[in-house]
């Protein structure tokens, strides 16, 4: 491959990453809660039943905010079922995942788990089977200090101090026919704005995200965002986006190109939000909450992998086993998020444990890292700061990405996909620059030359690569480190310059220090 050049200039900046860009998601779904973060009786579990082997991996992964309790689950959830004495909590049918929900873990346990993990909680309210009334009651229960029935109920349940949850999702994927009590954009917009009003009257410090489309390929995408924001514009701070990329077509180049569609999706939602602002003659800018993103397809389409018969508790569903190539596509999605740090202020990797997750467990057994764990952990640790606007000169390839979600099977042509996908972030404290770089060529190494204008001569702190000769290689209980980062050798530095050779089909993180 010919030389690939990147120009970074000190004053050319996309924006600053918000700490909430590095979030994840815990849903009552399969073994995410039960057998995932919570497993009383497990040898590492504490008095509350929290698995500490999982907690150790969560700390290493370093998510900053955690969305809960769904997902599709929230659209049928009665939050009252999950609080109070555990022995009195009802078991319920969960129609999202055809399971039995035992409710032995609920909002208060989730908040305790977040505090223990050092993670900000993000709660979603049920705007499917319920509405503004249940939403305001949950908020009063969580955030009001004391002296009302619901705040005193929380105190009676053992949580004297308010939970002080600041970020709230107004429902989940309300445009999807799979959603309990799916709505049209106008129906949802009306319910969302009324719920938002009640919630902010109780606690004006909260921030709210309205549901955007559940995918770019939904038939109502675009019109949905426009109508929903026309209803909610004055009352919310965020609109949500969801994307799961796939390799149904067994077309790895197309899978690795798919994060470029995520770039387009983000830019389209920004344009729609700003057009609503323009029509409202407003300078307010709605920010984006990319509150579900990942690779997901093997455990998605057929009901036999999604639903187990007999209404089981915590069935083994959506337990996607991630490969090396998934980690590459996933890394590309990380880069897309970073490069839109000016407008994407919140993002949640869906999900955290067992269910389409970076962390896997065996119930009663060990926990380990999936392949996608590594790009996320690197991004969360070193992606904080000023995202630099990278000018990239790279050869390209053509791909066609197949995406079956929604009512039709769609093919997205991608005529010009640069082999290099890259984000560069400057740590505002130390001045260190971290490059996240994906070589999407499956056979050829990439000679990379980065010009760093206005930074002085850099020094190498660390260079890591994630690659495997077999793109289908996975991490398993018995071989948990088969796909894991190794040192990238051969990085050279000169005046204003860094050179490296990126292996074919590799994810790379290169950290450069500023001269002292
Ligand atoms: O993350 C799995 C599911 O994907 C969520 O419950 C839903 O919101 C989305 O369709």
XYZ file of C-alpha atoms and ligand atoms in Angstrom:
526
model
C 0.000 0.000 0.000
C 1.223 3.501 -0.704
C 2.033 5.829 2.180
C -0.973 7.036 4.185
C -0.615 10.555 5.563
C -2.340 12.296 8.421
C -2.041 15.956 9.325
C -2.828 17.069 12.874
C -2.654 20.757 13.742
C -2.688 22.014 17.274
C -5.532 24.468 16.780
C -7.713 22.335 14.510
C -10.076 20.715 16.978
C -13.401 18.856 16.625
C -14.375 19.338 20.253
C -13.778 18.071 23.744
C -14.955 14.610 24.740
C -17.637 14.568 27.404
C -16.890 11.949 30.100
C -20.322 10.468 29.361
C -19.146 9.429 25.880
C -17.687 6.303 27.476
C -20.855 4.757 28.878
C -22.373 1.280 28.765
C -25.727 -0.375 29.388
C -27.255 -2.889 31.816
C -30.681 -4.233 30.838
C -32.861 -6.831 32.512
C -32.162 -9.171 29.626
C -30.783 -12.689 29.689
C -27.790 -12.947 32.029
C -26.778 -9.298 32.065
C -28.090 -8.649 35.588
C -28.712 -12.167 36.945
C -25.512 -14.181 36.529
C -23.742 -11.068 35.254
C -23.268 -8.161 37.622
C -25.430 -9.821 40.298
C -25.103 -13.414 41.414
C -25.692 -14.093 45.109
C -23.814 -17.224 46.103
C -21.020 -16.724 43.578
C -17.669 -17.129 45.275
C -16.718 -13.507 44.515
C -20.131 -12.053 45.462
C -20.416 -9.605 48.326
C -23.293 -9.318 50.826
C -25.452 -7.619 48.199
C -24.779 -10.329 45.639
C -22.523 -8.190 43.425
C -19.866 -10.248 41.639
C -16.464 -8.742 42.356
C -14.684 -10.576 39.551
C -17.067 -8.771 37.177
C -16.585 -5.498 39.045
C -12.816 -5.772 38.618
C -13.244 -6.153 34.856
C -15.778 -3.312 34.774
C -13.250 -1.058 36.496
C -10.645 -2.061 33.915
C -13.121 -1.385 31.096
C -13.803 2.012 32.714
C -17.314 2.934 31.581
C -18.375 6.289 32.980
C -22.170 6.149 32.883
C -24.515 3.143 32.905
C -27.956 3.035 31.289
C -30.632 0.943 33.074
C -33.065 -0.968 33.156
C -33.660 -1.137 29.383
C -33.848 -1.309 26.467
C -37.010 -3.045 25.348
C -37.501 -4.280 28.904
C -38.270 -0.803 30.225
C -41.357 -0.446 28.045
C -43.217 -2.948 30.231
C -41.459 -2.311 33.536
C -43.210 -1.270 36.725
C -40.405 0.294 38.721
C -42.366 -0.285 41.943
C -41.881 -4.064 41.471
C -38.135 -3.657 41.979
C -38.066 -1.756 45.280
C -38.866 -2.656 48.887
C -38.407 -5.957 50.714
C -37.093 -8.503 48.228
C -39.349 -11.300 49.517
C -42.422 -9.195 48.711
C -41.418 -8.307 45.155
C -43.556 -9.883 42.415
C -42.361 -12.174 39.682
C -43.608 -10.913 36.330
C -43.686 -11.958 32.707
C -41.278 -9.845 30.684
C -42.731 -9.570 27.177
C -39.617 -7.956 25.730
C -37.508 -11.087 26.151
C -40.157 -13.715 26.927
C -38.639 -14.310 30.346
C -39.734 -14.308 33.972
C -38.456 -11.265 35.833
C -37.873 -12.121 39.512
C -37.321 -8.473 40.532
C -34.718 -9.412 43.128
C -32.559 -6.651 41.631
C -34.080 -3.217 41.081
C -33.390 0.508 41.051
C -31.834 0.784 44.521
C -29.532 -2.182 43.963
C -28.508 -0.701 40.613
C -27.652 2.631 42.232
C -25.595 0.869 44.906
C -23.778 -1.130 42.236
C -23.005 2.067 40.282
C -21.654 3.789 43.384
C -19.450 0.788 44.140
C -18.171 0.760 40.568
C -17.672 4.549 40.477
C -20.105 4.949 37.565
C -22.827 7.555 37.031
C -26.312 5.970 36.798
C -28.597 6.773 33.842
C -32.224 5.711 34.206
C -34.846 5.137 31.528
C -38.560 5.602 32.256
C -41.345 3.459 30.839
C -43.208 5.421 28.173
C -44.577 2.224 26.591
C -47.162 0.659 28.903
C -46.960 3.626 31.269
C -46.346 7.364 30.970
C -45.703 10.671 32.695
C -47.326 9.699 35.979
C -45.075 6.681 36.599
C -42.071 8.664 35.380
C -42.634 11.515 37.813
C -43.206 9.057 40.665
C -39.943 7.250 39.966
C -38.086 10.554 39.838
C -39.648 11.682 43.128
C -38.712 8.333 44.688
C -35.116 8.655 43.484
C -34.257 12.339 43.736
C -36.546 14.088 46.210
C -34.789 14.418 49.589
C -37.621 13.663 52.039
C -41.004 14.610 53.414
C -43.252 13.131 50.691
C -44.761 9.683 50.441
C -42.398 8.516 47.696
C -39.184 10.050 49.017
C -39.990 8.691 52.464
C -40.692 5.298 50.914
C -37.134 5.294 49.543
C -35.837 6.184 52.988
C -37.957 3.446 54.546
C -36.448 1.030 52.017
C -33.007 1.908 53.408
C -31.734 4.701 51.131
C -31.763 7.829 53.293
C -29.995 10.067 50.799
C -31.513 10.860 47.407
C -29.971 8.983 44.478
C -29.519 12.258 42.602
C -29.805 10.673 39.153
C -29.130 13.405 36.611
C -29.534 11.728 33.233
C -32.891 10.225 32.181
C -34.072 8.554 28.968
C -37.673 9.224 27.965
C -38.520 5.638 27.001
C -36.753 3.354 24.542
C -37.037 2.741 20.781
C -40.653 3.862 20.682
C -40.620 3.751 16.853
C -40.092 -0.027 16.733
C -42.959 -2.512 16.175
C -41.176 -4.888 18.598
C -41.629 -2.337 21.375
C -44.402 -2.768 23.943
C -46.903 -0.040 23.046
C -44.943 1.335 20.113
C -46.043 4.814 19.140
C -46.192 7.123 16.173
C -43.862 10.124 16.328
C -46.749 12.399 17.337
C -48.066 9.997 19.969
C -44.588 9.589 21.424
C -43.726 13.273 21.126
C -46.826 14.222 23.135
C -46.175 11.667 25.890
C -42.483 12.526 26.033
C -43.022 16.268 26.355
C -45.617 15.850 29.105
C -43.389 13.408 31.008
C -40.458 15.807 30.581
C -42.454 18.716 32.013
C -43.504 16.777 35.103
C -40.003 15.437 35.654
C -38.315 18.825 35.389
C -40.884 20.418 37.681
C -39.766 17.917 40.327
C -36.039 18.261 39.642
C -34.931 20.988 37.225
C -31.314 19.786 37.343
C -32.019 16.627 35.368
C -31.086 16.185 31.703
C -33.426 14.361 29.357
C -32.972 12.353 26.172
C -35.888 11.879 23.784
C -35.997 8.696 21.695
C -34.679 9.065 18.188
C -35.004 6.283 15.642
C -33.919 2.828 16.694
C -31.758 2.643 13.579
C -30.842 4.647 10.540
C -32.644 2.130 8.373
C -36.029 2.473 10.051
C -38.674 3.482 7.520
C -39.580 6.502 9.639
C -35.981 7.670 10.208
C -35.633 11.404 9.689
C -39.325 12.209 9.846
C -39.375 10.637 13.341
C -36.583 12.852 14.719
C -38.150 15.930 13.157
C -41.633 15.363 14.631
C -40.378 14.200 18.029
C -38.111 17.219 18.380
C -40.846 19.579 17.291
C -42.816 18.357 20.304
C -39.955 18.115 22.775
C -37.355 20.686 21.649
C -37.843 23.100 24.542
C -37.885 20.341 27.160
C -35.005 17.980 26.326
C -31.251 18.259 25.953
C -30.592 15.119 23.878
C -31.977 12.948 21.110
C -30.946 9.284 21.103
C -29.411 7.137 18.336
C -28.942 3.370 18.170
C -26.772 1.346 15.799
C -25.814 -2.325 15.670
C -23.572 -3.301 12.788
C -23.522 -6.791 11.314
C -21.742 -9.222 9.045
C -24.761 -11.237 7.868
C -23.372 -11.023 4.351
C -20.010 -12.597 5.333
C -18.392 -9.533 3.814
C -15.617 -8.422 6.149
C -14.575 -5.318 4.143
C -18.203 -4.131 4.296
C -18.380 -4.835 8.040
C -15.240 -2.750 8.576
C -16.680 0.028 6.395
C -19.971 0.128 8.326
C -18.786 2.611 11.011
C -18.638 5.199 8.207
C -22.427 4.881 8.010
C -22.499 5.699 11.699
C -20.668 8.936 10.856
C -23.373 9.733 8.305
C -26.154 8.839 10.754
C -24.725 11.215 13.373
C -24.370 14.027 10.865
C -27.928 13.534 9.611
C -29.396 13.639 13.124
C -27.385 16.789 13.887
C -28.770 18.373 10.705
C -32.355 17.467 11.617
C -31.968 18.731 15.203
C -30.481 21.991 13.973
C -33.233 22.405 11.411
C -35.814 22.101 14.194
C -33.819 24.725 16.121
C -33.767 26.991 13.073
C -37.525 26.757 12.649
C -37.929 27.586 16.328
C -35.592 30.591 15.851
C -33.524 29.102 18.646
C -29.791 29.067 19.303
C -30.215 25.997 21.508
C -28.351 22.942 20.265
C -29.721 19.480 20.956
C -26.875 17.080 21.694
C -26.772 13.411 20.727
C -26.977 10.452 23.079
C -25.777 7.377 21.193
C -27.198 5.214 23.921
C -26.946 1.825 22.162
C -24.114 0.818 19.840
C -22.202 -2.359 19.123
C -21.746 -5.216 16.680
C -24.742 -7.574 16.925
C -26.161 -10.072 14.484
C -25.480 -13.724 15.261
C -27.954 -13.814 18.134
C -30.417 -11.420 16.639
C -32.640 -12.507 13.822
C -34.232 -15.837 14.566
C -36.546 -16.216 17.504
C -34.873 -19.454 18.603
C -31.703 -17.615 19.601
C -33.576 -14.690 21.153
C -36.270 -16.483 23.062
C -36.133 -19.690 25.080
C -39.440 -21.501 25.709
C -41.061 -21.772 29.141
C -40.595 -18.206 30.436
C -37.200 -18.895 32.059
C -35.433 -16.568 34.482
C -32.236 -15.076 32.994
C -32.050 -17.305 29.890
C -28.847 -17.525 27.874
C -29.914 -15.201 25.074
C -28.047 -12.610 22.994
C -24.751 -14.123 24.153
C -22.809 -12.983 21.111
C -19.254 -14.333 20.985
C -17.082 -11.629 19.472
C -14.323 -12.286 16.987
C -11.230 -10.380 15.943
C -13.070 -8.835 12.994
C -15.889 -7.689 15.294
C -13.294 -5.904 17.433
C -12.084 -4.071 14.326
C -15.582 -2.905 13.366
C -16.192 -2.012 17.006
C -12.957 0.016 17.053
C -14.177 1.840 13.959
C -17.350 2.747 15.858
C -15.221 4.079 18.746
C -13.427 6.310 16.226
C -16.752 7.545 14.804
C -17.915 8.548 18.284
C -14.667 10.350 19.100
C -14.676 12.230 15.813
C -18.137 13.633 16.623
C -17.311 14.687 20.163
C -18.686 18.155 19.452
C -22.270 16.820 19.248
C -22.259 13.255 20.606
C -21.994 13.942 24.305
C -23.270 10.624 25.612
C -22.821 7.069 24.330
C -23.547 3.654 25.789
C -21.939 0.464 24.599
C -24.780 -2.070 24.537
C -24.390 -3.913 26.772
C -22.038 -4.672 29.674
C -22.043 -8.338 30.676
C -23.020 -11.533 28.795
C -25.654 -9.877 26.587
C -23.865 -8.531 23.454
C -21.135 -7.629 25.878
C -17.434 -6.968 26.366
C -17.448 -9.098 29.543
C -18.584 -12.727 29.659
C -19.235 -14.875 32.688
C -20.046 -18.419 33.496
C -22.766 -18.616 36.110
C -20.929 -20.002 39.130
C -17.652 -19.729 37.195
C -15.127 -17.201 35.924
C -15.433 -13.913 34.014
C -13.332 -12.920 31.003
C -12.803 -10.227 28.377
C -14.279 -10.528 24.889
C -12.333 -9.118 21.919
C -14.327 -5.865 21.900
C -13.288 -5.176 25.481
C -9.891 -3.910 24.369
C -10.746 -1.024 21.993
C -13.354 0.221 24.466
C -11.013 0.161 27.469
C -8.318 1.962 25.495
C -10.786 4.581 24.268
C -12.201 5.143 27.736
C -8.787 5.487 29.363
C -7.059 7.545 26.684
C -9.833 9.113 24.579
C -10.522 11.933 26.979
C -9.609 15.451 25.944
C -9.551 17.535 22.751
C -10.333 15.561 19.624
C -8.105 16.861 16.837
C -9.463 17.325 13.340
C -7.397 14.830 11.330
C -6.775 15.428 7.638
C -6.310 11.977 6.144
C -4.917 11.010 2.761
C -5.515 7.285 2.355
C -6.264 4.936 -0.528
C -9.855 3.781 -0.529
C -11.985 0.775 -1.416
C -15.612 0.284 -2.377
C -18.071 -1.696 -0.257
C -21.770 -2.397 -0.079
C -23.152 -2.895 3.412
C -26.242 -5.033 3.916
C -28.544 -4.068 6.773
C -31.767 -5.995 7.246
C -33.234 -4.056 10.155
C -36.635 -2.426 9.697
C -39.248 -3.402 7.164
C -36.915 -3.849 4.215
C -33.507 -5.284 3.504
C -31.277 -2.356 2.675
C -27.970 -2.159 0.877
C -25.882 0.904 1.569
C -23.259 1.576 -1.123
C -19.980 2.912 0.249
C -17.999 3.823 -2.878
C -14.980 5.370 -1.196
C -13.942 3.910 2.163
C -10.469 5.066 3.306
C -8.395 2.089 4.462
C -7.320 4.229 7.417
C -9.896 5.229 10.007
C -8.356 7.359 12.734
C -9.116 9.581 15.700
C -6.565 11.678 17.584
C -7.167 12.966 21.090
C -5.020 15.349 23.094
C -5.117 14.977 26.867
C -5.633 18.556 28.021
C -3.851 17.882 31.324
C -0.652 16.236 30.134
C -0.603 17.250 26.478
C -0.205 13.584 25.482
C -1.721 12.691 22.128
C -3.383 9.342 21.560
C -3.969 8.029 18.064
C -6.612 5.344 17.559
C -6.067 3.875 14.115
C -7.703 1.102 12.140
C -6.064 -0.437 9.078
C -9.030 -1.824 7.154
C -6.940 -3.511 4.490
C -7.180 -7.247 5.059
C -3.873 -8.181 3.392
C -1.575 -5.198 3.181
C 0.405 -3.418 5.899
C -0.125 0.343 6.013
C 2.849 2.727 6.019
C 1.509 5.584 8.135
C 3.061 9.027 8.487
C 1.523 11.526 10.890
C 2.542 15.193 10.815
C 1.984 16.921 14.140
C 2.018 20.643 13.502
C 2.378 22.857 16.548
C 3.031 20.081 19.051
C 6.841 19.971 19.107
C 8.797 16.747 18.683
C 6.782 13.985 20.306
C 8.100 11.159 22.454
C 6.654 7.664 22.394
C 4.779 6.627 25.530
C 3.242 3.379 24.328
C 2.147 1.676 21.108
C -0.259 -1.270 21.135
C -1.949 -3.240 18.405
C -4.859 -5.670 18.379
C -4.622 -8.225 15.605
C -4.861 -11.942 14.959
C -3.977 -13.990 11.901
C -7.453 -15.526 12.098
C -10.144 -12.852 11.838
C -12.656 -15.301 13.314
C -10.559 -15.845 16.464
C -12.498 -15.349 19.708
C -11.762 -15.267 23.430
C -13.316 -18.067 25.448
C -13.321 -19.228 29.038
C -10.433 -21.568 28.258
C -8.515 -19.129 26.041
C -9.497 -15.730 27.450
C -6.473 -13.864 26.065
C -6.317 -15.287 22.550
C -7.164 -11.857 21.111
C -5.507 -9.234 23.258
C -3.264 -6.200 22.701
C 0.432 -6.628 21.982
C 3.229 -4.119 21.480
C 3.378 -2.353 18.136
C 7.063 -2.131 17.269
C 8.780 0.102 14.745
C 7.204 3.442 15.664
C 9.708 6.187 14.780
C 9.628 9.836 15.729
C 11.204 12.927 14.169
C 10.660 16.664 14.196
C 6.860 17.122 13.974
C 6.512 13.575 12.679
C 5.603 10.029 13.618
C 5.914 6.983 11.389
C 4.557 3.507 11.933
C 3.518 0.485 9.937
C 0.071 -0.798 10.820
C -0.489 -4.514 10.302
C -3.266 -5.617 7.940
C -6.673 -5.779 9.656
C -5.434 -4.216 12.870
C -6.615 -1.813 15.567
C -3.830 0.326 16.989
C -3.364 2.770 19.820
C -0.249 4.968 19.760
C 0.366 7.351 22.658
C 2.744 10.236 22.212
C 4.030 12.532 24.941
C 4.821 16.195 24.534
C 8.504 17.048 24.958
C 9.300 18.269 28.477
O -29.594 -4.052 23.434
C -30.535 -5.008 23.045
C -31.830 -4.377 22.553
O -31.585 -3.710 21.360
C -32.433 -3.321 23.438
O -33.244 -3.847 24.425
C -33.241 -2.512 22.476
O -33.378 -1.178 22.872
C -32.523 -2.684 21.159
O -33.394 -3.048 20.140
